[in-house]
């Protein structure tokens, strides 16, 4: 089969990307503006020999996904703000048990039930910090229908490589927008790593300081003990031992943070000689790109940065691409979240926020005015 | 060259499908770039409904529309909400049974708008016997008036976007709409 063209929504593209990447289990609870992902999975998963379950809520949805992963499957769920909040406990459990899975969050106006049919990027900090404790996850931010496909497929491989929950942090605009996409016949699939040792000698949590262990499933013949309690290299609870806890939790963080250079990606345009840079991610990055191009047409030295990876934050790449610029405008659909991260990594640069809430993204004109006035 | 098209009416008129069909015609059959977006409220029917289609021969950065080149209004409420955004010299297509012409004439005159009247709802009822295909009638009118997509591509996109078994009725609706354009204002 050859690559095929489609004119579909970002949500549908997420579902197609997941299926191509080998996802064979989806549990979820439908919620606007992510519902089309669940609808598509309900149609297509059974045809691929997979399973779709509509659960009673989002807590059980992520619980079912975690269970499916430990049977050896690749699995995902999709939701929006209110459901994402309910999933937080299990996100921490997945991080602690190093369960590779994918969560798509098509963000809507919030807090609470907020604006079901309108867009926001208000869950960006929650995607990193929403569950209790020190842990790290990976979050990608698609800005087009093609990226919804590509990033969701990539999310499954990242999840396997680092044994970590990976979030695809979209928004209502990309979720519901329709564009032409090319779906390749095959995408690269990273299979789950099986142990080289036999069941007698394998230690499921004996990972190198910045790495992960192989992951046999229940039924593969290995003795697996999966717990959210602090556990030793056998997987047994060892919750009162300060050293065990410190080593485990440091490793959970280091296996992501110290691999930022190989995980994180950005896109840029015209940054080399730019005085002012518009930095954005997700849907509003397309507004920012238009604004930067308009600025260049008016002989304003503007540049553009789009974060493909939001977590781990691409610190070095942002520093490198802004090193000749004195000013950065952060464009996001919230009241300031990634803005503070940019400020943190660019202490010498004048960083200002162009926030927007209400459900619509910043217009190119609004961004251009900010580029001129900063 | 970028063309910004906004189609608006009330929920249940098939506004969003009209946007999808035009986007599909451009993206899949004319090999252009196209983005279709939509806005709707939490209600299933009634309420305002709007779709926007951007068609371009180069990759589309900003996917939304601020000032459309073409505005298609299928309800009075939609006209009132969006008329002011229409570009000077732009194209306005209205369903005259939903919108009294005198409501738009001052704006049309002042901003040099090209006004077309396409009675899509009445045509769907009288010519096809199905009010529900008013949106497809309107696609026929839009296609012939504006030429934003080729007619062959639009026919293909209509046929592949409607429920199986209804292709003939919908294609007849498309032709009836295109014929409205030939009639002129």
Coordinates of C-alpha atoms in Angstrom, one line a residue:
Chain A
X1 CA 0.0 0.0 0.0
X2 CA 1.2 3.5 -0.7
X3 CA 0.9 6.7 1.3
X4 CA -2.6 8.2 1.1
X5 CA -4.0 11.7 1.3
X6 CA -6.9 12.6 3.6
X7 CA -8.8 15.7 4.5
X8 CA -9.6 15.0 8.2
X9 CA -9.7 16.6 11.6
X10 CA -6.7 16.7 14.0
X11 CA -8.6 14.4 16.3
X12 CA -9.0 11.8 13.6
X13 CA -5.4 12.2 12.7
X14 CA -4.4 11.4 16.4
X15 CA -6.4 8.2 16.2
X16 CA -4.8 7.2 12.8
X17 CA -1.3 8.0 14.2
X18 CA -2.0 5.8 17.2
X19 CA -3.2 2.9 15.1
X20 CA -0.2 3.1 12.7
X21 CA 2.1 3.2 15.8
X22 CA 0.7 -0.1 17.0
X23 CA -1.8 1.1 19.6
X24 CA -4.3 -1.8 20.2
X25 CA -6.2 -0.6 23.2
X26 CA -8.2 2.5 24.0
X27 CA -10.2 3.2 27.2
X28 CA -11.8 6.5 27.6
X29 CA -14.8 8.6 28.4
X30 CA -15.9 10.9 25.6
X31 CA -15.5 14.6 26.2
X32 CA -15.6 17.6 23.9
X33 CA -13.3 18.6 22.1
X34 CA -11.6 15.2 22.0
X35 CA -14.5 12.9 21.3
X36 CA -13.7 12.2 17.7
X37 CA -10.6 10.3 18.9
X38 CA -12.7 7.9 20.9
X39 CA -15.2 7.6 18.1
X40 CA -12.5 6.8 15.5
X41 CA -10.8 4.3 17.9
X42 CA -14.2 2.6 18.5
X43 CA -14.5 2.1 14.7
X44 CA -11.0 1.2 13.8
X45 CA -9.5 -0.7 16.8
X46 CA -11.7 -3.8 16.5
X47 CA -10.8 -4.1 12.8
X48 CA -7.1 -4.3 13.8
X49 CA -7.8 -6.9 16.5
X50 CA -7.7 -4.3 19.2
X51 CA -10.1 -3.3 21.9
X52 CA -12.1 -0.2 22.7
X53 CA -13.8 0.3 26.1
X54 CA -15.9 3.2 27.1
X55 CA -15.4 3.5 30.8
X56 CA -17.6 5.1 33.5
X57 CA -15.2 8.0 33.9
X58 CA -11.6 9.1 33.2
X59 CA -10.2 7.7 36.4
X60 CA -11.0 4.2 35.4
X61 CA -10.2 5.0 31.8
X62 CA -6.5 5.6 32.6
X63 CA -6.6 2.7 35.0
X64 CA -7.7 0.4 32.2
X65 CA -5.0 1.7 29.9
X66 CA -2.3 1.0 32.5
X67 CA -3.6 -2.5 32.9
X68 CA -3.6 -3.1 29.2
X69 CA 0.0 -1.9 28.9
X70 CA 1.0 -4.5 31.5
X71 CA -0.5 -7.2 29.4
X72 CA 2.0 -6.2 26.7
X73 CA -0.2 -3.9 24.5
X74 CA 0.4 -0.4 23.4
X75 CA -2.5 1.7 24.8
X76 CA -3.8 5.2 25.0
X77 CA -6.6 7.4 26.1
X78 CA -7.8 10.9 25.0
X79 CA -9.6 13.6 27.0
X80 CA -9.9 17.3 27.8
X81 CA -9.5 19.4 30.9
X82 CA -12.1 18.0 33.3
X83 CA -11.1 14.4 32.4
X84 CA -7.4 15.3 32.5
X85 CA -7.9 16.4 36.1
X86 CA -9.5 13.1 37.0
X87 CA -6.6 11.2 35.4
X88 CA -3.9 12.9 37.6
X89 CA -3.7 10.2 40.2
X90 CA -3.1 7.5 37.7
X91 CA -0.6 9.6 35.8
X92 CA 1.5 9.6 38.9
X93 CA 1.0 5.9 39.2
X94 CA 2.1 5.4 35.6
X95 CA 5.2 7.6 36.2
X96 CA 6.1 5.7 39.4
X97 CA 5.6 2.2 37.8
X98 CA 7.2 3.4 34.5
X99 CA 4.2 2.4 32.5
X100 CA 4.6 3.5 28.8
X101 CA 1.3 5.0 27.6
X102 CA -0.1 7.9 25.6
X103 CA -2.6 10.5 26.7
X104 CA -4.0 13.1 24.2
X105 CA -5.4 16.2 25.9
X106 CA -7.3 18.5 23.5
X107 CA -7.4 21.5 25.8
X108 CA -10.6 23.6 26.1
X109 CA -11.5 26.7 28.0
X110 CA -11.2 26.1 31.8
X111 CA -11.0 25.8 34.8
X112 CA -13.8 23.3 35.6
X113 CA -16.2 22.5 32.8
X114 CA -15.4 26.0 31.3
X115 CA -15.8 26.2 27.6
X116 CA -16.4 22.8 26.1
X117 CA -16.3 23.9 22.4
X118 CA -13.5 26.5 22.7
X119 CA -9.7 26.3 22.8
X120 CA -7.1 26.9 25.4
X121 CA -3.6 25.9 26.4
X122 CA -4.4 26.1 30.1
X123 CA -3.3 22.6 31.1
X124 CA 0.4 22.9 30.1
X125 CA 1.7 23.2 33.7
X126 CA -0.8 20.5 34.8
X127 CA 0.6 18.1 32.2
X128 CA 4.0 18.3 34.0
X129 CA 3.0 18.9 37.7
X130 CA -0.6 17.6 37.9
X131 CA 0.0 14.5 40.0
X132 CA 1.7 14.7 43.4
X133 CA 5.4 14.2 43.8
X134 CA 8.6 14.6 41.8
X135 CA 8.4 12.9 38.4
X136 CA 8.9 13.8 34.8
X137 CA 6.8 13.2 31.7
X138 CA 7.1 14.0 28.0
X139 CA 4.7 16.4 26.4
X140 CA 4.4 17.3 22.6
X141 CA 2.3 20.1 21.2
X142 CA 0.9 19.7 17.7
X143 CA -0.1 22.7 15.6
X144 CA -1.5 21.0 12.5
X145 CA -3.4 18.0 11.4
X146 CA -0.3 16.4 10.1
X147 CA 1.5 17.0 13.4
X148 CA -1.5 15.4 15.2
X149 CA -0.7 12.2 13.3
X150 CA 3.1 12.4 13.4
X151 CA 3.3 13.5 17.1
X152 CA 0.9 10.8 18.3
X153 CA 2.8 8.1 16.5
X154 CA 6.0 9.5 17.9
X155 CA 4.5 9.6 21.4
X156 CA 4.1 5.8 21.4
X157 CA 7.8 5.4 20.5
X158 CA 9.0 7.9 23.2
X159 CA 6.8 6.2 25.7
X160 CA 8.4 2.8 25.0
X161 CA 12.0 4.2 24.8
X162 CA 11.8 6.0 28.2
X163 CA 9.0 3.9 29.9
X164 CA 7.1 7.1 30.7
X165 CA 3.6 8.6 30.1
X166 CA 3.7 10.8 27.0
X167 CA 1.1 13.6 26.6
X168 CA 0.0 15.0 23.2
X169 CA -1.1 18.4 24.3
X170 CA -3.4 19.7 21.5
X171 CA -6.2 22.2 21.7
X172 CA -9.7 22.6 20.4
X173 CA -8.4 24.4 17.3
X174 CA -6.1 21.7 16.1
X175 CA -8.4 18.9 17.3
X176 CA -11.3 20.1 15.2
X177 CA -9.5 21.7 12.3
X178 CA -9.5 19.8 9.0
X179 CA -6.4 19.8 6.7
X180 CA -4.9 17.6 4.1
X181 CA -2.5 15.0 5.6
X182 CA -0.4 12.3 4.2
X183 CA -0.7 9.0 6.0
X184 CA 2.3 6.8 5.2
X185 CA 1.8 3.1 4.7
X186 CA 4.1 2.4 7.7
X187 CA 5.6 4.4 10.5
X188 CA 8.6 3.5 12.6
X189 CA 7.5 1.4 15.6
X190 CA 9.7 0.8 18.6
X191 CA 8.8 -2.5 20.1
X192 CA 8.7 -3.1 23.9
X193 CA 12.1 -4.1 25.2
X194 CA 12.2 -7.6 26.6
X195 CA 14.9 -8.7 29.1
X196 CA 17.9 -10.6 27.9
X197 CA 18.2 -12.4 31.2
X198 CA 15.9 -15.3 32.2
X199 CA 13.2 -15.0 34.8
X200 CA 15.5 -16.4 37.5
X201 CA 18.0 -13.5 37.4
X202 CA 16.1 -10.6 35.9
X203 CA 15.7 -7.6 38.2
X204 CA 12.8 -5.5 36.7
X205 CA 13.9 -2.1 38.2
X206 CA 17.7 -2.5 38.1
X207 CA 18.1 0.3 35.6
X208 CA 21.2 2.4 35.0
X209 CA 21.1 5.8 36.8
X210 CA 19.6 7.6 33.8
X211 CA 17.8 4.7 32.2
X212 CA 15.0 2.2 32.2
X213 CA 14.8 -1.6 32.5
X214 CA 13.3 -4.0 30.0
X215 CA 9.6 -4.6 30.5
X216 CA 8.1 -8.1 30.3
X217 CA 4.4 -8.3 30.5
X218 CA 2.2 -10.4 32.8
X219 CA 2.2 -13.9 31.4
X220 CA 5.7 -13.7 29.9
X221 CA 7.0 -15.9 32.7
X222 CA 8.7 -13.2 34.7
X223 CA 7.7 -12.4 38.3
X224 CA 6.5 -8.8 38.1
X225 CA 5.4 -6.8 41.1
X226 CA 4.0 -3.4 40.1
X227 CA 3.4 -0.9 42.9
X228 CA 3.1 2.8 43.4
X229 CA 5.0 2.4 46.7
X230 CA 8.7 3.2 46.7
X231 CA 10.2 -0.1 45.4
X232 CA 13.6 -1.7 45.1
X233 CA 15.2 -3.2 42.0
X234 CA 13.1 -6.3 42.4
X235 CA 9.9 -4.2 42.4
X236 CA 9.2 -5.0 46.1
X237 CA 8.0 -2.2 48.4
X238 CA 10.8 -0.5 50.4
X239 CA 8.9 2.6 51.4
X240 CA 10.8 3.5 54.6
X241 CA 14.3 3.4 53.1
X242 CA 15.4 7.0 52.3
X243 CA 18.1 5.8 49.9
X244 CA 15.8 3.5 47.9
X245 CA 13.4 6.4 47.5
X246 CA 16.0 8.9 46.6
X247 CA 17.6 6.7 44.0
X248 CA 14.3 5.7 42.5
X249 CA 12.7 9.1 42.2
X250 CA 16.0 10.7 41.0
X251 CA 16.2 8.1 38.3
X252 CA 12.6 8.7 37.3
X253 CA 13.4 12.4 36.8
X254 CA 16.9 12.0 35.4
X255 CA 15.9 9.5 32.7
X256 CA 13.9 12.3 31.1
X257 CA 15.7 15.5 32.2
X258 CA 19.2 14.3 31.3
X259 CA 18.0 13.1 27.9
X260 CA 16.4 16.4 27.0
X261 CA 18.9 16.9 24.2
X262 CA 17.8 13.7 22.5
X263 CA 14.0 14.1 23.2
X264 CA 13.3 17.8 22.7
X265 CA 12.7 19.5 19.4
X266 CA 11.8 23.0 18.2
X267 CA 11.1 24.6 14.8
X268 CA 12.4 28.0 13.9
X269 CA 12.3 30.6 11.1
X270 CA 14.4 33.7 10.7
X271 CA 16.0 33.6 14.2
X272 CA 19.6 34.1 13.2
X273 CA 19.5 37.9 12.8
X274 CA 16.3 38.5 14.7
X275 CA 16.0 41.3 17.3
X276 CA 12.7 40.1 18.6
X277 CA 11.4 36.5 18.6
X278 CA 7.8 35.3 18.9
X279 CA 7.9 32.0 20.7
X280 CA 4.8 29.8 20.7
X281 CA 3.5 26.2 20.5
X282 CA 0.3 24.5 19.3
X283 CA -2.3 26.3 17.3
X284 CA -1.2 29.9 18.1
X285 CA 2.2 29.2 16.8
X286 CA 0.7 29.5 13.3
X287 CA -0.6 33.0 14.1
X288 CA 2.9 33.8 15.4
X289 CA 4.5 32.5 12.2
X290 CA 2.2 34.7 10.1
X291 CA 2.9 37.7 12.3
X292 CA 6.7 37.2 12.0
X293 CA 6.4 36.9 8.2
X294 CA 4.3 40.1 8.1
X295 CA 6.9 41.8 10.3
X296 CA 9.7 40.8 7.9
X297 CA 7.7 42.3 5.1
X298 CA 7.8 45.6 7.0
X299 CA 11.6 45.2 7.5
X300 CA 11.2 44.4 11.2
X301 CA 13.9 41.8 12.3
X302 CA 11.5 39.3 13.8
X303 CA 12.1 35.6 14.3
X304 CA 9.9 32.6 15.1
X305 CA 10.3 29.7 17.5
X306 CA 7.7 26.8 17.9
X307 CA 8.1 24.3 20.6
X308 CA 7.3 20.8 19.3
X309 CA 8.4 19.4 22.6
X310 CA 7.2 21.4 25.6
X311 CA 8.3 18.9 28.3
X312 CA 11.1 18.3 28.9
X313 CA 11.5 22.0 28.2
X314 CA 14.0 22.5 25.3
X315 CA 16.2 24.8 27.3
X316 CA 19.4 24.6 25.2
X317 CA 17.6 24.9 21.9
X318 CA 15.7 28.0 23.1
X319 CA 18.9 29.6 24.4
X320 CA 20.8 28.8 21.2
X321 CA 18.1 30.2 18.9
X322 CA 17.6 33.4 20.9
X323 CA 21.2 34.2 21.6
X324 CA 21.3 37.2 19.2
X325 CA 17.8 38.5 20.1
X326 CA 17.3 40.9 22.9
X327 CA 13.5 40.4 23.2
X328 CA 11.1 37.4 23.2
X329 CA 7.3 37.5 23.1
X330 CA 5.7 34.3 24.4
X331 CA 2.4 33.6 22.7
X332 CA 0.1 31.1 24.5
X333 CA -3.6 30.6 25.0
X334 CA -3.6 31.0 28.8
X335 CA -2.6 33.7 31.4
X336 CA 1.0 32.7 31.4
X337 CA 2.5 29.2 31.9
X338 CA 5.3 28.4 29.5
X339 CA 6.1 32.1 29.7
X340 CA 7.7 31.6 33.1
X341 CA 9.8 28.7 31.8
X342 CA 11.1 30.9 29.0
X343 CA 11.9 33.7 31.5
X344 CA 13.7 31.2 33.7
X345 CA 16.0 30.0 30.9
X346 CA 16.6 33.5 29.4
X347 CA 17.5 35.6 32.4
X348 CA 19.4 38.2 30.2
X349 CA 16.6 38.6 27.7
X350 CA 13.5 40.8 27.9
X351 CA 10.7 38.2 27.9
X352 CA 7.1 39.4 27.7
X353 CA 3.9 37.5 27.6
X354 CA 1.1 37.9 25.1
X355 CA -1.7 36.0 26.8
X356 CA -5.2 35.2 25.5
X357 CA -8.1 33.3 27.0
X358 CA -11.7 33.1 26.0
X359 CA -11.4 30.4 23.4
X360 CA -9.8 32.0 20.4
X361 CA -6.1 32.3 19.6
X362 CA -4.2 35.5 19.2
X363 CA -4.5 37.0 15.7
X364 CA -1.4 37.7 13.6
X365 CA -2.2 41.5 14.0
X366 CA -2.3 41.3 17.8
X367 CA 1.1 39.5 17.7
X368 CA 2.6 41.9 15.2
X369 CA 1.6 44.8 17.4
X370 CA 3.3 43.2 20.4
X371 CA 6.4 42.5 18.3
X372 CA 6.5 46.2 17.5
X373 CA 5.8 47.5 21.0
X374 CA 8.1 45.3 23.1
Chain B
X1 CA -2.8 33.3 -3.7
X2 CA -4.9 32.9 -0.6
X3 CA -8.8 32.9 -0.5
X4 CA -10.6 33.2 2.8
X5 CA -14.2 31.9 2.8
X6 CA -16.7 32.1 5.6
X7 CA -20.0 30.3 5.6
X8 CA -22.5 31.0 8.4
X9 CA -26.0 30.2 9.3
X10 CA -27.8 28.3 12.1
X11 CA -27.1 24.8 13.5
X12 CA -28.9 22.1 11.5
X13 CA -28.4 23.8 8.1
X14 CA -25.4 21.7 7.2
X15 CA -23.1 24.7 7.3
X16 CA -20.1 22.8 8.6
X17 CA -20.5 20.1 5.9
X18 CA -20.5 22.8 3.3
X19 CA -17.1 23.9 4.5
X20 CA -15.8 20.4 4.6
X21 CA -16.9 19.7 1.0
X22 CA -15.2 22.8 -0.3
X23 CA -12.1 22.1 1.7
X24 CA -12.0 18.6 0.4
X25 CA -12.5 19.6 -3.2
X26 CA -9.5 22.0 -2.9
X27 CA -7.2 19.8 -0.9
X28 CA -7.8 16.4 -2.4
X29 CA -9.0 17.1 -5.9
X30 CA -7.5 20.5 -6.9
X31 CA -4.3 19.7 -5.1
X32 CA -4.3 23.0 -3.3
X33 CA -3.7 23.6 0.4
X34 CA -6.8 24.0 2.5
X35 CA -7.8 24.4 6.1
X36 CA -11.4 24.1 7.4
X37 CA -12.3 25.3 10.9
X38 CA -15.6 25.6 12.6
X39 CA -17.3 27.1 15.6
X40 CA -20.4 26.0 17.2
X41 CA -22.0 26.2 20.6
X42 CA -22.9 23.3 23.0
X43 CA -26.4 23.0 21.4
X44 CA -27.1 20.3 18.9
X45 CA -29.5 22.4 16.8
X46 CA -30.3 26.1 16.5
X47 CA -27.7 28.5 17.7
X48 CA -25.2 30.0 15.4
X49 CA -23.0 27.9 13.2
X50 CA -20.0 29.0 11.3
X51 CA -17.3 27.4 9.2
X52 CA -14.2 28.9 7.6
X53 CA -12.2 27.6 4.7
X54 CA -8.8 28.9 3.7
X55 CA -7.6 27.8 0.2
X56 CA -4.1 28.6 -1.0
X57 CA -1.6 27.5 -3.5
X58 CA 1.1 27.6 -0.8
X59 CA 1.2 26.1 2.7
X60 CA -1.2 27.9 5.1
X61 CA 0.3 29.5 8.2
X62 CA -2.6 31.2 9.9
X63 CA -5.6 28.8 9.6
X64 CA -8.3 31.2 10.8
X65 CA -10.0 34.1 9.0
X66 CA -10.2 37.8 10.1
X67 CA -11.5 39.4 6.9
X68 CA -13.0 37.0 4.4
X69 CA -12.9 37.5 0.7
X70 CA -16.1 35.6 0.4
X71 CA -19.0 35.6 2.9
X72 CA -22.0 33.2 2.5
X73 CA -24.9 34.0 4.9
X74 CA -27.7 31.5 5.3
X75 CA -29.4 33.2 8.2
X76 CA -30.1 36.8 9.2
X77 CA -28.3 36.4 12.5
X78 CA -25.2 35.2 10.7
X79 CA -25.3 38.1 8.3
X80 CA -25.5 40.6 11.2
X81 CA -22.7 38.9 13.0
X82 CA -20.2 38.8 10.1
X83 CA -21.1 41.3 7.5
X84 CA -18.8 44.0 8.9
X85 CA -15.7 41.7 8.6
X86 CA -16.1 41.2 4.8
X87 CA -13.2 42.7 2.8
X88 CA -13.8 45.7 0.6
X89 CA -14.6 44.5 -2.9
X90 CA -15.4 41.0 -1.5
X91 CA -18.2 38.6 -2.6
X92 CA -21.4 38.3 -0.5
X93 CA -23.8 35.4 -1.2
X94 CA -27.1 35.5 0.7
X95 CA -30.1 33.3 0.8
X96 CA -32.7 36.0 0.0
X97 CA -35.6 34.1 1.7
X98 CA -33.7 34.3 5.0
X99 CA -32.2 37.8 4.5
X100 CA -34.1 40.9 3.2
X101 CA -31.9 42.4 0.5
X102 CA -32.4 45.9 1.8
X103 CA -30.5 45.0 4.9
X104 CA -27.3 44.5 3.0
X105 CA -27.6 47.2 0.3
X106 CA -26.1 50.1 2.2
X107 CA -23.0 48.0 3.1
X108 CA -22.7 46.6 -0.4
X109 CA -22.7 50.0 -1.9
X110 CA -20.3 51.5 0.6
X111 CA -17.7 48.8 0.4
X112 CA -18.0 47.9 -3.3
X113 CA -19.2 44.4 -2.5
X114 CA -20.3 42.0 -5.2
X115 CA -23.7 40.7 -4.1
X116 CA -25.2 37.5 -5.2
X117 CA -28.6 36.1 -4.2
X118 CA -28.9 32.3 -4.1
X119 CA -32.3 31.1 -2.7
X120 CA -30.7 27.8 -1.6
X121 CA -33.4 26.7 0.9
X122 CA -36.3 27.4 -1.6
X123 CA -34.5 25.7 -4.4
X124 CA -33.7 22.6 -2.3
X125 CA -37.4 22.3 -1.4
X126 CA -38.9 23.1 -4.9
X127 CA -36.4 21.5 -7.2
X128 CA -35.1 18.5 -5.2
X129 CA -38.0 18.1 -2.8
X130 CA -35.7 18.0 0.2
X131 CA -35.0 21.1 2.3
X132 CA -32.1 19.3 3.9
X133 CA -29.9 19.6 0.8
X134 CA -29.9 23.4 0.9
X135 CA -26.3 23.4 1.9
X136 CA -25.3 21.4 -1.2
X137 CA -27.4 23.8 -3.4
X138 CA -25.3 26.6 -1.8
X139 CA -22.1 24.7 -2.6
X140 CA -23.1 24.6 -6.2
X141 CA -23.8 28.4 -6.2
X142 CA -20.5 29.2 -4.4
X143 CA -18.5 27.0 -6.8
X144 CA -19.9 28.6 -9.9
X145 CA -19.9 32.2 -8.6
X146 CA -16.5 32.3 -6.9
X147 CA -14.5 29.5 -8.8
X148 CA -12.5 28.9 -5.6
X149 CA -12.6 25.2 -6.5
X150 CA -13.1 23.5 -9.8
X151 CA -16.6 22.2 -10.5
X152 CA -15.4 18.6 -11.1
X153 CA -13.5 18.6 -7.8
X154 CA -16.6 20.0 -6.0
X155 CA -18.8 17.3 -7.5
X156 CA -16.3 14.6 -6.4
X157 CA -16.2 16.0 -2.9
X158 CA -20.0 16.2 -2.7
X159 CA -20.3 12.6 -3.8
X160 CA -17.8 11.3 -1.3
X161 CA -19.1 13.4 1.7
X162 CA -22.8 12.6 1.7
X163 CA -24.4 9.3 3.0
X164 CA -24.1 6.4 0.5
X165 CA -27.2 6.1 -1.6
X166 CA -27.9 9.9 -1.6
X167 CA -25.3 10.8 -4.1
X168 CA -27.7 11.4 -7.0
X169 CA -30.0 13.7 -5.0
X170 CA -27.0 15.7 -3.7
X171 CA -25.4 16.0 -7.1
X172 CA -28.8 17.2 -8.5
X173 CA -28.8 19.8 -5.7
X174 CA -25.3 20.9 -6.6
X175 CA -26.4 21.4 -10.2
X176 CA -29.5 23.3 -9.2
X177 CA -27.2 25.6 -7.1
X178 CA -24.8 26.2 -9.9
X179 CA -27.7 27.1 -12.1
X180 CA -28.8 29.8 -9.6
X181 CA -25.4 31.5 -10.3
X182 CA -26.1 31.5 -14.0
X183 CA -29.3 33.4 -13.4
X184 CA -27.4 36.3 -11.9
X185 CA -28.6 38.7 -9.3

